[in-house]
Coordinates of C-alpha atoms and ligand atoms in Angstrom, one line a residue:
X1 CA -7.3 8.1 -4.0
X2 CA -4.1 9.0 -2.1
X3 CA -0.7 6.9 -2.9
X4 CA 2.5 7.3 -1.0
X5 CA 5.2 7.9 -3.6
X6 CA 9.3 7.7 -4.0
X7 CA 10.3 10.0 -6.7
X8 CA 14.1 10.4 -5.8
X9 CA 16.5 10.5 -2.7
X10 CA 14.7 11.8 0.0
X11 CA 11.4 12.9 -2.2
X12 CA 8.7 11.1 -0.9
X13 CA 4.8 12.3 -1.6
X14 CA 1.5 11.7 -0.9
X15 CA -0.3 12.1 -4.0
X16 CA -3.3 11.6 -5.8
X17 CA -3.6 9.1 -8.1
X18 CA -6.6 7.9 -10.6
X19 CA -8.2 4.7 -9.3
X20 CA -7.4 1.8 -10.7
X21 CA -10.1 -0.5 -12.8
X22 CA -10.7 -4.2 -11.5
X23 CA -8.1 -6.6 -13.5
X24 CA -10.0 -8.6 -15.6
X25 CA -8.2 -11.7 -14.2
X26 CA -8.4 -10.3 -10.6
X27 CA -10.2 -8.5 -8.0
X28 CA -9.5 -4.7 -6.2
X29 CA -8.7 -4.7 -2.9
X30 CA -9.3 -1.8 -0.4
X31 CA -6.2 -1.3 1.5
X32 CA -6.7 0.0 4.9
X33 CA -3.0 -0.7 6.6
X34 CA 0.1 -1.0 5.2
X35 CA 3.1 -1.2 7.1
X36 CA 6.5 0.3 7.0
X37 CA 9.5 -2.0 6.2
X38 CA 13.3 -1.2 6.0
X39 CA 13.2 -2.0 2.5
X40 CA 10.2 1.0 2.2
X41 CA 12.9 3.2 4.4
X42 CA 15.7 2.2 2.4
X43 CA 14.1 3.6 -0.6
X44 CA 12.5 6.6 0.6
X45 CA 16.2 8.0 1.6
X46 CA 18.1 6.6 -1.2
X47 CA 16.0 5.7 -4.0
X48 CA 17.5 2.5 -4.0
X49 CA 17.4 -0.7 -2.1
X50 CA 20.4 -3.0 -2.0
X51 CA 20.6 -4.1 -5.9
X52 CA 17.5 -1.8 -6.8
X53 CA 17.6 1.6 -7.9
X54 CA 14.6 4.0 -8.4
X55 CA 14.0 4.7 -12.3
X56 CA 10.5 6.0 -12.4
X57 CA 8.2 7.0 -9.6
X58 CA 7.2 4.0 -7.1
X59 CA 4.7 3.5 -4.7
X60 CA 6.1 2.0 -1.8
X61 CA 4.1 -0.8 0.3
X62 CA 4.3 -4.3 1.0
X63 CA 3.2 -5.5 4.2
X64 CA -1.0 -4.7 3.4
X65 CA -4.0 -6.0 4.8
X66 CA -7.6 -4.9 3.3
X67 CA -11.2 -5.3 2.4
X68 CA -12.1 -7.1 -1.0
X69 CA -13.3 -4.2 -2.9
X70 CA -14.3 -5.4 -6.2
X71 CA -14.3 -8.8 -8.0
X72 CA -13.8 -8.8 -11.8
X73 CA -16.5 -10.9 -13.9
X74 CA -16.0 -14.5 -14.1
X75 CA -12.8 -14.6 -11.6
X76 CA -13.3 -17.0 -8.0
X77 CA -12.3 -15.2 -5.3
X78 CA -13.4 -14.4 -1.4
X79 CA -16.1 -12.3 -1.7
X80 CA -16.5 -8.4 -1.8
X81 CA -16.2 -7.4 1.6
X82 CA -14.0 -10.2 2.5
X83 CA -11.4 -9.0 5.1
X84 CA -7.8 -10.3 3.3
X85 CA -4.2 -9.8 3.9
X86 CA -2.3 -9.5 0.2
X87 CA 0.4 -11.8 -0.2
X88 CA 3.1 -9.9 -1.7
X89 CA 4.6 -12.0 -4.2
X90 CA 4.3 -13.3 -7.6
X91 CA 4.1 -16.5 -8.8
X92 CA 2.6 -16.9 -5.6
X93 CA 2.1 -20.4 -3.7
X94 CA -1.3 -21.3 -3.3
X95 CA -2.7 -20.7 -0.2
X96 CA -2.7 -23.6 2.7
X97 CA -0.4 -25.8 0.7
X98 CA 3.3 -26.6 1.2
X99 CA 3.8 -26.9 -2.8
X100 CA 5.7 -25.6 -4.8
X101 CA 8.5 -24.4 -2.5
X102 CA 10.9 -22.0 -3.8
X103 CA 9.3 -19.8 -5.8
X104 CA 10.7 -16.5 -3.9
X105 CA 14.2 -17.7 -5.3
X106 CA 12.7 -18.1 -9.2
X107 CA 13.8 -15.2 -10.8
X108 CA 11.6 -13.0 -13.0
X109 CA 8.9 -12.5 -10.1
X110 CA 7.4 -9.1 -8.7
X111 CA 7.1 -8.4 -4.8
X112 CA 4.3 -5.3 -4.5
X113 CA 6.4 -1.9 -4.2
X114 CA 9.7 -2.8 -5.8
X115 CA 11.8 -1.4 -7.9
X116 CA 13.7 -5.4 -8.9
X117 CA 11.4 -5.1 -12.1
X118 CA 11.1 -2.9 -15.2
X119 CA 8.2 -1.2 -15.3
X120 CA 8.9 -1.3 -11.0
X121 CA 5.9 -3.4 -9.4
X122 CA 3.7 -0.3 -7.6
X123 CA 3.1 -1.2 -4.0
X124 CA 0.3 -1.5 -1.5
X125 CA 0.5 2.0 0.2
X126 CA -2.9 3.3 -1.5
X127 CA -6.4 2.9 -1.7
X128 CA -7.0 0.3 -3.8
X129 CA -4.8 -2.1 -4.9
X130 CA -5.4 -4.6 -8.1
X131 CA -4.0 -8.3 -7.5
X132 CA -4.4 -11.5 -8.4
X133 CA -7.0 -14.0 -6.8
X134 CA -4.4 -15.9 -5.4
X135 CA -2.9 -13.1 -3.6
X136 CA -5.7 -12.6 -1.2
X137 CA -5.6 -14.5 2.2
X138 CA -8.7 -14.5 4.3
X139 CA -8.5 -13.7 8.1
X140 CA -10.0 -15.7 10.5
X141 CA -12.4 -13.9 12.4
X142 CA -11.0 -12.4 15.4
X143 CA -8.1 -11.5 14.0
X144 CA -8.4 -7.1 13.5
X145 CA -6.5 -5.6 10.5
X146 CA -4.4 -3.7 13.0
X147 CA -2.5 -7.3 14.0
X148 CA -3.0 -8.7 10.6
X149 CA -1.0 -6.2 9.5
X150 CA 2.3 -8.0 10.7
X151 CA 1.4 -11.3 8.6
X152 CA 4.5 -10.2 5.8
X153 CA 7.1 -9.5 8.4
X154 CA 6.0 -12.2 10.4
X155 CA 6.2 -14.4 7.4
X156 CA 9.8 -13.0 6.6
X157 CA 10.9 -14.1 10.6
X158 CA 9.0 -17.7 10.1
X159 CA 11.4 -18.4 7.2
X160 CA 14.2 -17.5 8.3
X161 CA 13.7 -19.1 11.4
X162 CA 12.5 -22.0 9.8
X163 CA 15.9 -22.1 7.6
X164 CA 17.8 -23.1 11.3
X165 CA 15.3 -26.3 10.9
X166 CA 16.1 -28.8 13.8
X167 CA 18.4 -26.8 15.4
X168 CA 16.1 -24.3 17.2
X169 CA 14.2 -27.0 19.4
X170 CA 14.8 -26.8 23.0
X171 CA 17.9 -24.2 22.1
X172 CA 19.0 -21.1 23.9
X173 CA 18.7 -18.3 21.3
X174 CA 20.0 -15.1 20.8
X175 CA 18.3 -12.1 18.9
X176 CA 20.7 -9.5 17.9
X177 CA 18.4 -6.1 17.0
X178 CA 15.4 -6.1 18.6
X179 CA 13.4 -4.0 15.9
X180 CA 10.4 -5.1 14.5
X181 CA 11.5 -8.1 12.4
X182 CA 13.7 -8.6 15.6
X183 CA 11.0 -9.2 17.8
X184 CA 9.2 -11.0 15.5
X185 CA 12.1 -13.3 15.4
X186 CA 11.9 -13.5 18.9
X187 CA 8.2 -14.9 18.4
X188 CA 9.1 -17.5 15.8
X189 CA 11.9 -19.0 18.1
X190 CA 9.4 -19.2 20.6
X191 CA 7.0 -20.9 18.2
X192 CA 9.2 -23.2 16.5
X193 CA 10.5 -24.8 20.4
X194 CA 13.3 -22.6 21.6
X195 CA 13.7 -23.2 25.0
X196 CA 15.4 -19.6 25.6
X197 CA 15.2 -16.4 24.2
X198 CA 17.1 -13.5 25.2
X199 CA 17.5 -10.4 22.8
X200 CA 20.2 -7.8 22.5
X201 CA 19.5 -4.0 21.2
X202 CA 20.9 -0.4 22.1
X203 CA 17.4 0.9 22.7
X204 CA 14.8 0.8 25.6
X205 CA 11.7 0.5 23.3
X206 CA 12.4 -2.7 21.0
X207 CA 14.1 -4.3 23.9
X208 CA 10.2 -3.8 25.8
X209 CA 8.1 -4.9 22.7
X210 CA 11.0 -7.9 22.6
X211 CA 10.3 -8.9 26.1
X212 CA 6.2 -8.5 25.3
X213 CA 6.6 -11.2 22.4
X214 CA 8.0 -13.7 24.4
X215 CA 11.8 -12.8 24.9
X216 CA 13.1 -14.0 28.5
X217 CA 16.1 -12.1 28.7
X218 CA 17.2 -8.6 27.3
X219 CA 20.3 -7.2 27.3
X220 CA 20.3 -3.4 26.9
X221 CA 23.4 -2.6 25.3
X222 CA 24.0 1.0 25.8
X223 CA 23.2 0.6 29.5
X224 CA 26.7 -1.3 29.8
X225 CA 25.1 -5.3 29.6
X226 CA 26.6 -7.2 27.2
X227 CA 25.8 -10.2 25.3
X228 CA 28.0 -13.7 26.5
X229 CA 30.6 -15.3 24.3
X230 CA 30.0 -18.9 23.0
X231 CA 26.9 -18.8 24.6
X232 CA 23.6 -19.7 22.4
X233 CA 23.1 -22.2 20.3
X234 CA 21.4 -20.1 17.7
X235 CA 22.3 -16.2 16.8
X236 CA 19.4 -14.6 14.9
X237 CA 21.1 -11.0 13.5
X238 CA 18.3 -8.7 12.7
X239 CA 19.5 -5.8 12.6
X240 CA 22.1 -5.7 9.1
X241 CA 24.7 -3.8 10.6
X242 CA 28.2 -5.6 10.7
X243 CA 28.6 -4.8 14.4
X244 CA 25.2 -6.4 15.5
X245 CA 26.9 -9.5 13.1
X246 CA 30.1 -9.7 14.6
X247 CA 28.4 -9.8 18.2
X248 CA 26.4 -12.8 16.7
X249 CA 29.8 -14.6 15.7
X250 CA 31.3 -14.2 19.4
X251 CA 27.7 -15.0 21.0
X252 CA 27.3 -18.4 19.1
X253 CA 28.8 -21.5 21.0
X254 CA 31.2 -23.9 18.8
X255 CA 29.3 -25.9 16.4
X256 CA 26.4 -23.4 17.0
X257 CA 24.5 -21.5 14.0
X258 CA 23.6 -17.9 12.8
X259 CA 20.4 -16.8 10.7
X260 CA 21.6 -13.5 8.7
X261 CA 18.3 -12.2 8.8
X262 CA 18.7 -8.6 8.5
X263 CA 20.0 -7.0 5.5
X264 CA 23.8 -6.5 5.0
X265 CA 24.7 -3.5 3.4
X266 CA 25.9 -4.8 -0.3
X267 CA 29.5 -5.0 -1.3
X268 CA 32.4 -6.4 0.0
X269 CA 32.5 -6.3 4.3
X270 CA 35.0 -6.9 6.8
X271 CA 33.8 -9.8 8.8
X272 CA 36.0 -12.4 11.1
X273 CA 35.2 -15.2 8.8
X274 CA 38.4 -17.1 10.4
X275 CA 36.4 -17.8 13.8
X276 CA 33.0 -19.1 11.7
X277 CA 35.7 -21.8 10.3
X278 CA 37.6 -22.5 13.4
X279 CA 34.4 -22.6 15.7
X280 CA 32.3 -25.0 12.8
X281 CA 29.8 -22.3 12.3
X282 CA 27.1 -22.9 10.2
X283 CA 26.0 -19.1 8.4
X284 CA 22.5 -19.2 7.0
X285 CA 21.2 -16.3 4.6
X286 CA 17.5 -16.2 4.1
X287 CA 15.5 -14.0 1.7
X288 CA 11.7 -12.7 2.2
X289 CA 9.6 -15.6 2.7
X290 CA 8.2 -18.9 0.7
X291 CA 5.2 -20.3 2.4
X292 CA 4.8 -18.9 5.4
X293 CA 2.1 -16.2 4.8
X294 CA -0.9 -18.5 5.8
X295 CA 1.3 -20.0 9.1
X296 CA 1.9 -16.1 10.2
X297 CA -1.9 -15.0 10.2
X298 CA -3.1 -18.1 11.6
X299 CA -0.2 -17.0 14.3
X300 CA -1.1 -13.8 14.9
X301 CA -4.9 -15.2 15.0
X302 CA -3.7 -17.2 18.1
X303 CA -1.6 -14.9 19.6
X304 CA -2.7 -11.3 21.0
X305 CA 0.9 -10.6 22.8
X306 CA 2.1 -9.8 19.2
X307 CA -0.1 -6.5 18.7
X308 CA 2.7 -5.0 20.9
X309 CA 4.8 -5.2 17.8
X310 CA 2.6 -2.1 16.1
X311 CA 3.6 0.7 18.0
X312 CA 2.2 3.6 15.7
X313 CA -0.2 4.3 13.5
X314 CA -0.3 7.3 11.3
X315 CA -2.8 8.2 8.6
X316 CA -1.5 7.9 4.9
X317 CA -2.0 11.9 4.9
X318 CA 1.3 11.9 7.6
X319 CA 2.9 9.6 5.6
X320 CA 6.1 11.9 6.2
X321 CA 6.2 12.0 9.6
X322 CA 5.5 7.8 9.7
X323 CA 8.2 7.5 7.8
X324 CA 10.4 9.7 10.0
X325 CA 9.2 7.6 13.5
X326 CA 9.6 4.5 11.2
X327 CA 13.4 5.4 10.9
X328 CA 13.7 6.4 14.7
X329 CA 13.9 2.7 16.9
X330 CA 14.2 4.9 19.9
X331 CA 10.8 5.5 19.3
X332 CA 8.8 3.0 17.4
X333 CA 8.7 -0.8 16.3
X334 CA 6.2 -1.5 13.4
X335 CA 4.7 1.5 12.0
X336 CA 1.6 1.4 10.5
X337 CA -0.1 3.3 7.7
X338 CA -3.7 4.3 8.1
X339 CA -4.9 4.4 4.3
X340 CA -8.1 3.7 4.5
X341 CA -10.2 3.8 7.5
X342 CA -10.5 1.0 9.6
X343 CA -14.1 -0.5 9.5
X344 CA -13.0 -2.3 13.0
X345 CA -12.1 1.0 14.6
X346 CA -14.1 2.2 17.6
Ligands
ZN1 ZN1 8.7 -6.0 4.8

């Protein structure tokens, strides 16, 4: 079977690797599309990501979605066949119930393609993929793979929009970066009561799949608009570069909040911190996600607007050239590995 591979900076490979047995506490599951994250990007060009440097060769992959391959003796689980999205985490949360919170925060825990543990925890971007019981999360029926996909990300937007808590009902919100966890942001305003949404990027593309998802204003930003001062209640920056945050400081209205939901480049950064204190901003961070993987596939179940979000699919053969369109947000929003072939495919 095929597995997509960082080796160093800039030395990424599709390789074949042996097939993995069944775990005997688990089950195998076949992947068929994986998606590509910043984090996946991040590491492809650098070998590292934020804190996390490359050590040994990794296979990238997070955001999966499969088939239930193989069920090891003894273990209960969906059955083979089963149609699943693989909750990325562990310890992970059982699914459909609210407790225990806070496990993403516990350290000592493994996210699929990482390199934050020693061994690094190999990732989802290959054919089959051994995980724990608990990892698997059925899809309703009528949800395709192809959407499913975008449960992670999704999940990642949920929580971070879910860390504004009260605040986002009825508000006028701003999304500054309209990528792919920017539009999904846009969605999870729209779902947790914002009354409206505008989002800001430099590029034609997001700023379309933004206004798809739900977004009621866009501001393109290299056509000369520009985003208000003191003018939303909430500031969602998704895009981690300090420019896109210090718009979200002079967008937010006094008393107003911003969700730090892209990631910052690590380090020490020059910020205006002085206007956050002098305006009563309240500065949230927010990390991956906690519960939220079962609420974002019952979402995307119920929602069909948010396939716009996938924009390309490649197979895992191209894996180079995904990555490459990945990287490009003139050109693409989620893009989507083909592992496997898609039983759902006409
Ligand atoms: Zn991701």
């Amino acid at each position: 079977m095929k597995a997509v591979v960082v080796h160093a900076p800039g030395d990424l490979r599709v390789e074949e690797v042996p097939e993995p047995a069944v775990p005997a506490d688990g089950v195998l599951v076949r992947i068929i599309y994986g998606g590509i994250c910043g984090s996946d990007l991040h590491y492809a060009k650098d070998a590292r990501n934020g804190p996390y440097t490359v050590t040994e060769p990794l296979t990238l992959g997070h955001e999966v979605v499969g088939v239930v391959e193989r069920v090891a003796e003894g273990v209960q689980a969906p059955p083979v066949g089963t149609r699943v999205a693989v909750h990325p985490a562990t310890p992970t949360a059982p699914a459909g119930q609210s407790e225990p919170t806070g496990l993403h925060l516990r350290k000592g825990g493994t996210y699929l393609g990482s390199a934050s543990t020693q061994p690094h925890t190999q990732g989802g971007l290959t054919g089959l993929l051994p995980v724990t019981a608990g990892q698997l999360r059925p899809l309703p029926d009528g949800l395709p793979l192809r959407r499913a996909v975008l449960a992670e990300p999704l999940a990642v937007a949920l929580h971070g929009i879910a860390r504004l808590g009260s605040r986002v009902q009825g508000a006028r919100a701003l999304v500054s970066g309209a990528g792919p966890i920017g539009a999904l942001a846009v969605a999870a305003l729209k779902h947790a009561g914002a009354a409206h949404v505008t989002a800001a990027d430099l590029q034609t593309l997001p700023l379309q799949v933004a206004g798809k998802v739900g977004a009621d204003t866009l501001i393109h930003l290299s056509a000369g608009e520009s985003v208000p001062e003191e003018a939303f209640d909430v500031v969602v920056e998704a895009a981690g570069v300090l420019a896109s945050l210090r718009t979200a400081i002079r967008a937010v209205r006094p008393g107003g909040a911003i969700l730090q939901l892209g990631i910052l480049p690590a380090g020490d950064l020059p910020v205006p911190l002085a206007d956050i204190v002098a305006r009563e901003i309240a500065l949230f961070g927010t990390q991956r996600f906690d519960i939220e993987l079962d609420v974002a596939v019952q979402l995307l179940a119920a929602d069909e607007t948010l396939a716009a979000v996938v924009t390309d699919v490649f197979d895992i053969n191209d894996a180079q050239e995904a990555f490459a369109r990945a990287a490009d947000s003139s050109k693409s929003s989620k893009t989507v590995i083909r592992v496997s072939a898609d039983p759902e495919a006409l």
